């Protein structure tokens, strides 16, 4: 109900107005016969509309109007002056004092009613705005509270291993309040370091929502010493099940060995990794080879890794695309080449310097994406690593894998879990996973399914190859793989023998040519094992691995039989 304050020093005018308003439906009135009383009534009863006489004894309506307006600071209070004045100067003074309209004497009921309805609508709109502002304020406070809670959870759930992180120069800059980029750093059981550099689609809380489960799983896997490829498989499986289809994570998953020189990298969509020498020359540029995490199902996902070695004093640069996407009004996007040019300009390049140069390049404009930069200068890690005692008792493990097992996408993970339940073998889990993955996949793809790696030579060869692999695997009806693992004493080595029921393959098809996109898996096996022997026309392969953590500064010799 609309409450109307009628202010007039003549009672007859107040009565006339009251009766006229009752006839058109208004029934809630407050009255005052002078300006001071009007101010008091407005302060006490908070009217919706004020009918205010201009000329009154004591305080006039023009003098009272500003103070009546002040009693409703948050909401518009319409004041309609009651006047018989018609000179322009007087009417202007009424409006300047806070008036919104005029009602001329003598009163016209139709005009009076129309003007009241118009100002009633204005008053209601103002009240509605106030109500919505209150709701928005409450919502904003609630959002800020929730953000503080989420930020607290993020700060506690996503942290760096301080001892490991001290070896790296890194910078993370969110474009929004929550960071869609993620940098994780954990020590490995062998005395090296695992890194995760990731960039979720988009910005803010929606893009950062996958960070907590990724950080938790990455920490668990790091402490267990999983191989980089194994980590990639499990993280991809997690994100496929967790994230909506339009959110995924481009990432680098890295293991740096204790000597600080040898790296294993799984790259899924981030800018290429750059390595420079102490004299500021590019030594290596390593492109990402895979689709991002959270897109492909297990049977489509590729977890093969790249291994590279740097020299003492070399510096490695990892970064997310927020840095290379810095835009200049004239020169356009910075790009990978621009980042690498900055990287090699001086010896003292650090993460903050690259961020500052990007800001200058953007001419002060805000970054369009989150930025993460990680720099590592080659040096051995000096962690206090517990000594792993290998069980002195020799052992033999035999696996007979049939079609059902061969079709299982988690076959290799199951084998690794069984083997590393043996006390002391966790220290070589990463190397063992890599070797067993290469051996089993080679046996399945080339021995059982009869695939030729030459198919990968075509421009879309990798896609065709894995589509054909999946088709053949689904229709496979027979096939066997025999896998034997034996600990040999006193040499303290693990001998792995694998034989399949297929026709075998030609060992001379293997290549060490980096320009050929296939056939290099055995090169990696040779790097990780003491020996590699292929016989029976490629049907049987035997390797020997040291049961000690790999790749300190003293490198083991390899031979091929």
Coordinates of C-alpha atoms in Angstrom, one line a residue:
X1 CA 0.0 0.0 0.0
X2 CA 1.3 3.4 -1.0
X3 CA 1.8 5.8 1.9
X4 CA 1.4 9.5 1.1
X5 CA 2.6 12.5 3.2
X6 CA 0.3 15.6 2.6
X7 CA 1.9 18.9 3.7
X8 CA -0.2 22.1 3.7
X9 CA -0.7 24.8 6.2
X10 CA -4.4 25.0 5.3
X11 CA -6.4 22.2 6.7
X12 CA -9.1 22.5 4.0
X13 CA -6.5 21.7 1.3
X14 CA -5.3 18.7 3.2
X15 CA -8.9 17.4 3.6
X16 CA -9.7 18.0 -0.1
X17 CA -6.6 16.1 -1.2
X18 CA -7.3 13.3 1.2
X19 CA -10.8 12.8 0.0
X20 CA -9.9 13.0 -3.6
X21 CA -7.2 10.4 -3.1
X22 CA -9.5 8.0 -1.2
X23 CA -11.8 8.1 -4.3
X24 CA -9.1 6.6 -6.5
X25 CA -8.0 4.0 -4.0
X26 CA -5.4 5.6 -1.7
X27 CA -6.0 5.1 2.1
X28 CA -2.7 5.5 3.9
X29 CA -2.0 9.1 4.7
X30 CA 0.3 11.2 7.0
X31 CA -0.3 14.9 7.4
X32 CA 1.8 17.9 8.4
X33 CA 1.0 21.7 8.4
X34 CA 4.5 23.1 8.1
X35 CA 8.0 22.3 6.9
X36 CA 9.6 21.2 10.2
X37 CA 6.7 18.9 11.0
X38 CA 6.9 17.4 7.5
X39 CA 10.6 16.6 8.0
X40 CA 9.8 14.8 11.3
X41 CA 6.9 12.9 9.8
X42 CA 9.0 11.8 6.8
X43 CA 11.8 10.6 9.2
X44 CA 9.4 8.7 11.3
X45 CA 6.9 7.2 8.8
X46 CA 8.9 6.9 5.6
X47 CA 6.3 7.9 3.0
X48 CA 6.3 6.7 -0.6
X49 CA 5.2 10.0 -2.1
X50 CA 5.1 13.6 -0.7
X51 CA 2.6 16.3 -1.6
X52 CA 4.3 19.5 -0.5
X53 CA 2.8 23.0 -0.4
X54 CA 5.3 25.7 -1.5
X55 CA 4.3 28.6 0.6
X56 CA 3.9 27.9 4.4
X57 CA 4.6 29.9 7.5
X58 CA 8.0 29.2 9.1
X59 CA 9.8 26.8 6.8
X60 CA 8.6 26.9 3.3
X61 CA 8.2 23.8 1.1
X62 CA 11.3 24.9 -1.0
X63 CA 13.4 24.9 2.2
X64 CA 12.0 21.6 3.5
X65 CA 12.2 19.6 0.3
X66 CA 16.0 18.8 0.5
X67 CA 15.7 17.6 4.1
X68 CA 12.7 15.5 3.3
X69 CA 14.6 14.0 0.4
X70 CA 17.5 13.2 2.8
X71 CA 15.2 11.0 4.9
X72 CA 15.2 8.5 2.1
X73 CA 18.9 8.3 1.0
X74 CA 18.8 4.9 -0.6
X75 CA 15.5 5.1 -2.5
X76 CA 14.0 7.7 -4.7
X77 CA 11.3 9.7 -2.8
X78 CA 9.0 11.7 -5.2
X79 CA 8.1 15.2 -4.1
X80 CA 5.2 16.9 -5.9
X81 CA 4.8 20.6 -5.1
X82 CA 1.3 21.9 -4.4
X83 CA 1.3 25.5 -5.8
X84 CA -0.7 28.2 -7.4
X85 CA 2.5 29.9 -8.6
X86 CA 3.0 30.0 -12.4
X87 CA 6.1 32.1 -12.9
X88 CA 9.1 30.2 -14.4
X89 CA 11.6 31.3 -11.7
X90 CA 9.5 30.0 -8.9
X91 CA 8.9 26.7 -10.7
X92 CA 12.7 26.3 -11.4
X93 CA 13.4 26.9 -7.7
X94 CA 11.0 24.1 -6.8
X95 CA 12.8 21.7 -9.1
X96 CA 16.2 22.8 -7.9
X97 CA 15.3 22.2 -4.3
X98 CA 14.4 18.5 -4.9
X99 CA 10.9 18.6 -6.4
X100 CA 9.9 16.1 -9.1
X101 CA 6.6 17.5 -10.3
X102 CA 3.8 20.1 -9.6
X103 CA 0.1 19.9 -8.7
X104 CA -1.7 23.1 -9.4
X105 CA -4.4 24.7 -7.3
X106 CA -7.3 24.2 -7.7
X107 CA -6.8 20.4 -7.8
X108 CA -7.9 18.4 -10.8
X109 CA -8.7 14.8 -9.7
X110 CA -7.8 13.1 -13.0
X111 CA -4.5 15.0 -13.3
X112 CA -3.7 14.3 -9.7
X113 CA -4.4 10.6 -10.0
X114 CA -2.4 10.3 -13.2
X115 CA 0.6 12.0 -11.7
X116 CA 0.5 10.0 -8.5
X117 CA 0.4 6.7 -10.5
X118 CA 3.4 7.8 -12.6
X119 CA 5.5 8.6 -9.6
X120 CA 4.2 5.5 -7.8
X121 CA 5.8 3.5 -10.7
X122 CA 9.0 5.4 -10.3
X123 CA 9.0 4.8 -6.5
X124 CA 8.3 1.1 -7.1
X125 CA 11.2 0.8 -9.6
X126 CA 13.5 2.4 -7.1
X127 CA 12.4 0.0 -4.4
X128 CA 12.8 -3.0 -6.8
X129 CA 16.4 -1.8 -7.6
X130 CA 17.2 -1.6 -3.8
X131 CA 15.9 -5.1 -3.3
X132 CA 17.9 -6.4 -6.2
X133 CA 21.0 -4.5 -5.0
X134 CA 20.6 -6.2 -1.6
X135 CA 20.3 -9.6 -3.3
X136 CA 23.4 -8.8 -5.4
X137 CA 25.3 -7.7 -2.4
X138 CA 24.4 -10.8 -0.5
X139 CA 25.3 -12.9 -3.5
X140 CA 28.6 -11.1 -3.9
X141 CA 29.5 -11.7 -0.2
X142 CA 28.5 -15.3 -0.5
X143 CA 30.7 -15.7 -3.7
X144 CA 33.6 -14.0 -1.9
X145 CA 33.1 -16.3 1.1
X146 CA 33.0 -19.4 -1.1
X147 CA 36.1 -18.2 -3.0
X148 CA 38.0 -17.8 0.3
X149 CA 37.0 -21.3 1.2
X150 CA 38.0 -22.7 -2.2
X151 CA 41.2 -20.7 -2.1
X152 CA 42.0 -22.1 1.3
X153 CA 41.4 -25.7 0.1
X154 CA 43.5 -25.1 -3.1
X155 CA 46.4 -23.7 -1.0
X156 CA 46.4 -26.7 1.3
X157 CA 45.7 -29.4 -1.4
X158 CA 48.0 -28.1 -4.1
X159 CA 51.5 -27.5 -2.8
X160 CA 55.1 -27.9 -3.8
X161 CA 57.6 -30.2 -2.2
X162 CA 59.8 -27.4 -0.9
X163 CA 63.0 -29.4 -1.0
X164 CA 62.5 -30.4 -4.6
X165 CA 61.1 -27.0 -5.7
X166 CA 64.2 -25.2 -4.5
X167 CA 66.1 -26.6 -7.5
X168 CA 63.8 -24.7 -9.9
X169 CA 63.1 -21.1 -10.9
X170 CA 59.4 -21.0 -11.5
X171 CA 56.6 -18.4 -11.9
X172 CA 52.8 -18.9 -12.0
X173 CA 50.4 -16.0 -12.9
X174 CA 46.6 -16.6 -13.0
X175 CA 44.6 -14.5 -15.5
X176 CA 41.6 -14.8 -13.1
X177 CA 41.4 -15.3 -9.4
X178 CA 41.9 -19.1 -9.8
X179 CA 44.7 -20.5 -11.8
X180 CA 43.9 -22.8 -14.7
X181 CA 47.7 -23.6 -14.9
X182 CA 49.2 -26.1 -12.5
X183 CA 52.8 -26.7 -11.5
X184 CA 53.6 -29.6 -9.3
X185 CA 57.0 -30.8 -8.1
X186 CA 57.8 -34.0 -6.1
X187 CA 60.8 -36.0 -5.2
X188 CA 61.1 -39.5 -6.7
X189 CA 62.1 -42.6 -4.6
X190 CA 65.3 -42.9 -6.7
X191 CA 66.5 -39.4 -5.7
X192 CA 65.3 -37.5 -8.8
X193 CA 62.3 -35.2 -9.3
X194 CA 58.9 -35.5 -11.0
X195 CA 57.3 -32.4 -12.6
X196 CA 53.8 -31.7 -13.8
X197 CA 53.2 -28.6 -15.8
X198 CA 49.6 -28.3 -16.9
X199 CA 47.1 -25.9 -18.4
X200 CA 43.4 -26.6 -18.1
X201 CA 41.0 -25.2 -20.8
X202 CA 39.8 -21.6 -20.0
X203 CA 40.4 -19.5 -16.9
X204 CA 39.2 -19.2 -13.3
X205 CA 37.5 -21.6 -11.1
X206 CA 35.9 -23.7 -13.8
X207 CA 39.3 -24.4 -15.4
X208 CA 41.0 -25.0 -12.0
X209 CA 38.5 -27.5 -10.8
X210 CA 40.6 -30.5 -12.0
X211 CA 43.7 -29.3 -10.3
X212 CA 43.0 -30.8 -6.8
X213 CA 42.4 -34.5 -8.0
X214 CA 45.4 -34.2 -10.4
X215 CA 47.7 -32.9 -7.6
X216 CA 46.6 -35.6 -5.2
X217 CA 47.0 -38.4 -7.7
X218 CA 50.4 -37.0 -8.9
X219 CA 51.7 -36.9 -5.3
X220 CA 50.7 -40.5 -4.7
X221 CA 52.2 -41.7 -7.9
X222 CA 55.4 -39.8 -7.3
X223 CA 55.9 -41.3 -3.9
X224 CA 55.4 -44.8 -5.4
X225 CA 57.9 -44.1 -8.2
X226 CA 55.7 -44.7 -11.2
X227 CA 57.0 -44.2 -14.7
X228 CA 56.1 -41.1 -16.6
X229 CA 54.0 -43.0 -19.1
X230 CA 52.2 -44.8 -16.3
X231 CA 51.4 -41.4 -14.7
X232 CA 50.1 -40.1 -18.0
X233 CA 47.8 -43.0 -18.4
X234 CA 46.3 -42.7 -14.9
X235 CA 45.9 -39.0 -15.0
X236 CA 44.2 -39.2 -18.4
X237 CA 41.8 -41.9 -17.1
X238 CA 41.0 -39.7 -14.1
X239 CA 40.3 -36.5 -16.1
X240 CA 38.2 -38.4 -18.8
X241 CA 36.0 -39.6 -16.0
X242 CA 35.9 -36.3 -14.1
X243 CA 35.8 -33.4 -16.5
X244 CA 33.1 -32.3 -19.0
X245 CA 33.8 -32.7 -22.6
X246 CA 34.8 -29.1 -23.2
X247 CA 37.5 -29.1 -20.5
X248 CA 40.9 -30.9 -20.9
X249 CA 44.5 -30.4 -19.8
X250 CA 47.5 -29.8 -21.9
X251 CA 50.5 -31.0 -19.9
X252 CA 54.1 -32.0 -19.7
X253 CA 54.9 -34.8 -17.2
X254 CA 58.6 -35.1 -16.6
X255 CA 61.0 -37.2 -14.6
X256 CA 64.5 -35.8 -14.0
X257 CA 67.0 -38.4 -12.9
X258 CA 69.2 -37.9 -9.8
X259 CA 72.2 -36.7 -12.0
X260 CA 70.1 -33.8 -13.2
X261 CA 71.0 -34.6 -16.8
X262 CA 68.6 -37.4 -18.0
X263 CA 65.0 -36.6 -18.6
X264 CA 61.9 -38.7 -19.5
X265 CA 59.1 -36.6 -20.9
X266 CA 55.4 -37.2 -21.8
X267 CA 54.2 -34.1 -23.7
X268 CA 50.5 -33.5 -24.5
X269 CA 49.9 -30.2 -26.2
X270 CA 52.1 -27.7 -24.4
X271 CA 54.7 -25.5 -26.3
X272 CA 57.9 -27.3 -27.1
X273 CA 60.6 -27.7 -24.5
X274 CA 63.8 -25.7 -25.0
X275 CA 67.3 -26.6 -23.8
X276 CA 70.1 -24.1 -24.1
X277 CA 73.9 -24.4 -23.5
X278 CA 75.9 -22.3 -21.2
X279 CA 77.0 -20.1 -24.2
X280 CA 73.3 -19.3 -24.9
X281 CA 72.9 -21.7 -27.9
X282 CA 69.8 -23.9 -28.4
X283 CA 70.9 -27.5 -27.8
X284 CA 67.4 -29.2 -28.1
X285 CA 63.9 -28.3 -29.0
X286 CA 61.5 -31.1 -28.1
X287 CA 57.9 -30.9 -29.5
X288 CA 54.9 -32.3 -27.8
X289 CA 53.8 -35.6 -29.3
X290 CA 50.4 -36.4 -27.8
X291 CA 46.8 -35.2 -27.4
X292 CA 46.0 -33.4 -24.1
X293 CA 44.9 -35.3 -21.0
X294 CA 41.2 -35.8 -20.5
X295 CA 40.2 -36.4 -24.1
X296 CA 41.0 -39.9 -25.3
X297 CA 39.7 -43.2 -23.8
X298 CA 42.2 -45.8 -22.6
X299 CA 42.3 -47.7 -25.9
X300 CA 43.1 -44.5 -27.9
X301 CA 45.5 -43.0 -25.4
X302 CA 49.3 -43.1 -26.1
X303 CA 51.7 -43.1 -23.1
X304 CA 55.0 -43.4 -24.9
X305 CA 57.6 -41.0 -23.7
X306 CA 60.7 -39.1 -25.0
X307 CA 64.1 -39.5 -23.4
X308 CA 66.7 -36.8 -23.7
X309 CA 70.0 -35.9 -22.0
X310 CA 71.5 -32.5 -21.3
X311 CA 75.0 -31.4 -20.2
X312 CA 76.2 -29.7 -17.0
X313 CA 75.3 -26.0 -17.1
X314 CA 72.5 -26.5 -19.6
X315 CA 69.2 -24.8 -18.8
X316 CA 65.8 -26.3 -19.6
X317 CA 62.7 -24.2 -20.2
X318 CA 59.1 -25.4 -19.7
X319 CA 56.1 -23.0 -20.1
X320 CA 52.4 -22.8 -20.8
X321 CA 51.0 -21.1 -23.9
X322 CA 50.0 -18.0 -21.9
X323 CA 53.6 -16.7 -22.4
X324 CA 53.9 -17.4 -26.2
X325 CA 50.4 -16.0 -26.8
X326 CA 51.4 -12.5 -25.6
X327 CA 50.2 -10.1 -28.2
X328 CA 51.9 -6.9 -29.6
X329 CA 49.8 -4.4 -31.5
X330 CA 52.3 -4.3 -34.4
X331 CA 54.3 -7.5 -34.2
X332 CA 51.4 -9.8 -33.3
X333 CA 51.8 -13.0 -31.2
X334 CA 55.1 -13.7 -29.6
X335 CA 55.2 -17.4 -30.5
X336 CA 57.6 -20.1 -29.6
X337 CA 60.4 -18.5 -31.6
X338 CA 60.0 -15.3 -29.6
X339 CA 60.2 -17.0 -26.3
X340 CA 63.3 -18.9 -27.4
X341 CA 64.9 -15.7 -28.5
X342 CA 64.4 -14.1 -25.1
X343 CA 65.6 -17.4 -23.5
X344 CA 68.9 -17.3 -25.3
X345 CA 69.6 -13.5 -25.1
X346 CA 71.5 -13.7 -21.8
X347 CA 72.9 -16.1 -19.3
X348 CA 70.9 -14.7 -16.4
X349 CA 67.4 -15.2 -17.8
X350 CA 65.0 -16.1 -15.1
X351 CA 61.2 -16.7 -14.9
X352 CA 60.5 -13.2 -13.6
X353 CA 62.5 -11.6 -16.4
X354 CA 60.5 -13.5 -19.0
X355 CA 57.2 -12.4 -17.4
X356 CA 58.4 -8.8 -17.3
X357 CA 59.5 -8.9 -21.0
X358 CA 56.0 -10.4 -21.9
X359 CA 54.3 -7.5 -20.1
X360 CA 56.4 -4.9 -22.0
X361 CA 55.7 -6.8 -25.2
X362 CA 52.0 -6.5 -24.5
X363 CA 52.5 -2.7 -23.8
X364 CA 50.9 -3.2 -20.3
X365 CA 47.8 -5.0 -21.5
X366 CA 46.6 -7.8 -19.3
X367 CA 47.6 -11.4 -20.2
X368 CA 44.9 -13.2 -22.0
X369 CA 45.7 -16.6 -20.4
X370 CA 47.4 -18.0 -17.3
X371 CA 51.2 -18.0 -17.4
X372 CA 53.5 -20.7 -15.9
X373 CA 57.3 -20.7 -16.5
X374 CA 59.7 -23.3 -15.1
X375 CA 63.5 -23.2 -15.5
X376 CA 66.0 -25.8 -14.4
X377 CA 69.8 -25.5 -14.7
X378 CA 71.4 -28.9 -14.9
X379 CA 72.7 -30.0 -11.5
X380 CA 72.5 -33.3 -9.5
X381 CA 69.9 -33.5 -6.8
X382 CA 71.2 -33.8 -3.3
X383 CA 68.3 -35.5 -1.5
X384 CA 68.6 -37.8 1.5
X385 CA 67.3 -40.9 -0.3
X386 CA 66.6 -44.0 1.8
X387 CA 68.8 -47.0 0.8
X388 CA 66.6 -49.7 -0.9
X389 CA 67.5 -53.2 0.2
X390 CA 66.8 -55.6 -2.6
X391 CA 65.5 -59.0 -1.4
X392 CA 68.5 -61.3 -1.5
X393 CA 66.3 -64.3 -2.4
X394 CA 66.2 -65.1 -6.2
X395 CA 62.8 -65.4 -7.7
X396 CA 61.0 -66.5 -10.9
X397 CA 57.7 -65.1 -12.1
X398 CA 55.9 -66.5 -15.1
X399 CA 52.9 -65.1 -16.9
X400 CA 50.8 -66.8 -19.6
X401 CA 48.8 -64.1 -21.3
X402 CA 45.9 -65.2 -23.5
X403 CA 43.5 -63.2 -25.7
X404 CA 41.5 -62.0 -22.8
X405 CA 44.6 -60.5 -21.1
X406 CA 45.9 -59.1 -24.4
X407 CA 42.7 -57.1 -24.9
X408 CA 42.8 -55.7 -21.4
X409 CA 43.9 -52.0 -21.6
X410 CA 45.2 -52.2 -18.0
X411 CA 47.4 -55.3 -18.7
X412 CA 50.7 -53.6 -18.2
X413 CA 49.6 -51.9 -15.0
X414 CA 48.6 -55.2 -13.5
X415 CA 51.9 -56.8 -14.4
X416 CA 53.8 -53.8 -12.9
X417 CA 51.7 -54.0 -9.7
X418 CA 52.4 -57.7 -9.2
X419 CA 56.2 -57.3 -9.8
X420 CA 56.6 -54.4 -7.6
X421 CA 54.8 -56.0 -4.7
X422 CA 58.2 -57.7 -4.2
X423 CA 60.2 -55.8 -1.5
X424 CA 62.9 -53.5 -2.9
X425 CA 61.8 -53.3 -6.6
X426 CA 60.0 -50.0 -6.2
X427 CA 63.2 -48.2 -6.8
X428 CA 63.3 -49.3 -10.5
X429 CA 59.5 -49.1 -11.1
X430 CA 59.8 -46.2 -13.6
X431 CA 62.5 -48.0 -15.7
X432 CA 60.7 -51.4 -15.5
X433 CA 57.4 -49.9 -16.6
X434 CA 59.0 -48.3 -19.6
X435 CA 60.8 -51.5 -20.6
X436 CA 57.8 -53.8 -20.1
X437 CA 55.5 -51.4 -22.0
X438 CA 57.8 -51.4 -25.0
X439 CA 58.3 -55.2 -24.9
X440 CA 54.6 -56.1 -24.5
X441 CA 53.3 -53.5 -27.0
X442 CA 55.9 -54.7 -29.5
X443 CA 54.8 -58.3 -29.0
X444 CA 51.1 -57.4 -29.3
X445 CA 51.3 -55.1 -32.3
X446 CA 54.0 -56.8 -34.4
X447 CA 53.9 -60.4 -33.2
X448 CA 50.2 -61.1 -32.5
X449 CA 48.5 -58.5 -34.7
X450 CA 51.0 -58.4 -37.5
X451 CA 51.1 -54.6 -37.8
X452 CA 53.8 -52.8 -39.7
X453 CA 55.3 -49.7 -38.3
X454 CA 56.0 -48.4 -41.8
X455 CA 52.3 -47.3 -41.8
X456 CA 53.4 -44.5 -39.5
X457 CA 55.5 -43.0 -42.3
X458 CA 52.4 -41.5 -44.0
X459 CA 51.2 -38.0 -43.0
X460 CA 48.2 -39.4 -41.0
X461 CA 50.0 -42.7 -40.3
X462 CA 49.8 -42.6 -36.6
X463 CA 46.0 -42.2 -36.6
X464 CA 45.6 -45.0 -39.2
X465 CA 48.0 -47.2 -37.3
X466 CA 46.1 -47.0 -34.0
X467 CA 42.7 -47.3 -35.6
X468 CA 43.9 -50.5 -37.3
X469 CA 45.4 -51.7 -34.1
X470 CA 42.1 -51.3 -32.3
X471 CA 40.1 -53.0 -35.1
X472 CA 42.5 -56.0 -35.1
X473 CA 42.5 -56.2 -31.3
X474 CA 38.7 -56.2 -31.1
X475 CA 38.5 -59.1 -33.7
X476 CA 41.4 -61.1 -32.2
X477 CA 40.4 -64.7 -31.4
X478 CA 43.7 -66.4 -30.6
X479 CA 47.1 -65.4 -29.5
X480 CA 49.5 -66.1 -26.6
X481 CA 52.3 -64.2 -24.8
X482 CA 54.7 -65.9 -22.4
X483 CA 56.5 -63.5 -20.0
X484 CA 59.1 -64.7 -17.5
X485 CA 60.9 -62.5 -15.0
X486 CA 63.9 -63.9 -13.1
X487 CA 66.2 -62.4 -10.5
X488 CA 69.8 -63.6 -11.1
X489 CA 72.3 -63.7 -8.3
X490 CA 75.0 -62.7 -7.6
X491 CA 74.9 -60.2 -10.5
X492 CA 71.7 -58.7 -8.9
X493 CA 70.0 -58.2 -12.2
X494 CA 66.4 -58.8 -13.5
X495 CA 66.1 -60.9 -16.6
X496 CA 63.0 -60.4 -18.6
X497 CA 62.1 -62.9 -21.4
X498 CA 59.1 -62.5 -23.6
X499 CA 57.9 -64.8 -26.3
X500 CA 54.7 -64.7 -28.4
X501 CA 52.8 -67.0 -30.7
X502 CA 53.1 -64.7 -33.7
X503 CA 55.4 -65.0 -36.7
X504 CA 58.0 -62.7 -35.2
X505 CA 59.6 -59.6 -36.8
X506 CA 62.9 -58.7 -38.6
X507 CA 65.3 -57.2 -36.0
X508 CA 67.0 -55.2 -38.8
X509 CA 63.7 -53.2 -39.1
X510 CA 64.7 -51.4 -35.9
X511 CA 66.2 -47.9 -36.3
X512 CA 68.0 -45.2 -34.3
X513 CA 67.2 -42.5 -36.9
X514 CA 65.4 -39.7 -35.1
X515 CA 63.8 -38.6 -38.4
X516 CA 61.9 -41.9 -38.7
X517 CA 58.7 -41.8 -36.6
X518 CA 58.8 -45.5 -35.6
X519 CA 61.1 -48.4 -34.5
X520 CA 62.9 -46.5 -31.8
X521 CA 61.4 -48.3 -28.8
X522 CA 64.3 -50.7 -28.7
X523 CA 66.8 -47.8 -28.6
X524 CA 65.1 -46.8 -25.3
X525 CA 65.3 -50.4 -24.0
X526 CA 69.0 -50.5 -24.8
X527 CA 69.5 -47.3 -22.8
X528 CA 67.7 -48.7 -19.7
X529 CA 69.0 -52.3 -19.8
X530 CA 72.4 -53.9 -19.6
X531 CA 71.7 -56.2 -22.5
X532 CA 69.2 -56.9 -25.2
X533 CA 69.0 -60.3 -27.1
X534 CA 66.6 -61.0 -30.0
X535 CA 66.3 -64.6 -31.3
X536 CA 63.9 -67.0 -33.1
X537 CA 63.2 -64.5 -35.9
X538 CA 62.0 -61.9 -33.5
X539 CA 59.6 -64.1 -31.6
X540 CA 61.6 -64.2 -28.4
X541 CA 63.3 -61.2 -26.7
X542 CA 65.4 -61.2 -23.5
X543 CA 66.7 -58.2 -21.6
X544 CA 68.6 -57.7 -18.4
X545 CA 68.1 -54.8 -16.0
X546 CA 70.2 -53.7 -13.0
X547 CA 68.2 -53.9 -9.8
X548 CA 69.6 -50.6 -8.7
X549 CA 68.1 -47.1 -9.4
X550 CA 69.3 -45.9 -12.8
X551 CA 71.1 -43.0 -14.2
X552 CA 73.5 -41.5 -11.7
X553 CA 76.6 -39.8 -13.1
X554 CA 78.1 -43.2 -13.6
X555 CA 76.4 -44.6 -16.7
X556 CA 76.1 -48.4 -17.2
X557 CA 77.4 -49.8 -20.5
X558 CA 74.9 -51.3 -22.9
X559 CA 75.4 -54.0 -25.4
X560 CA 73.2 -55.6 -28.1
X561 CA 73.5 -59.3 -28.9

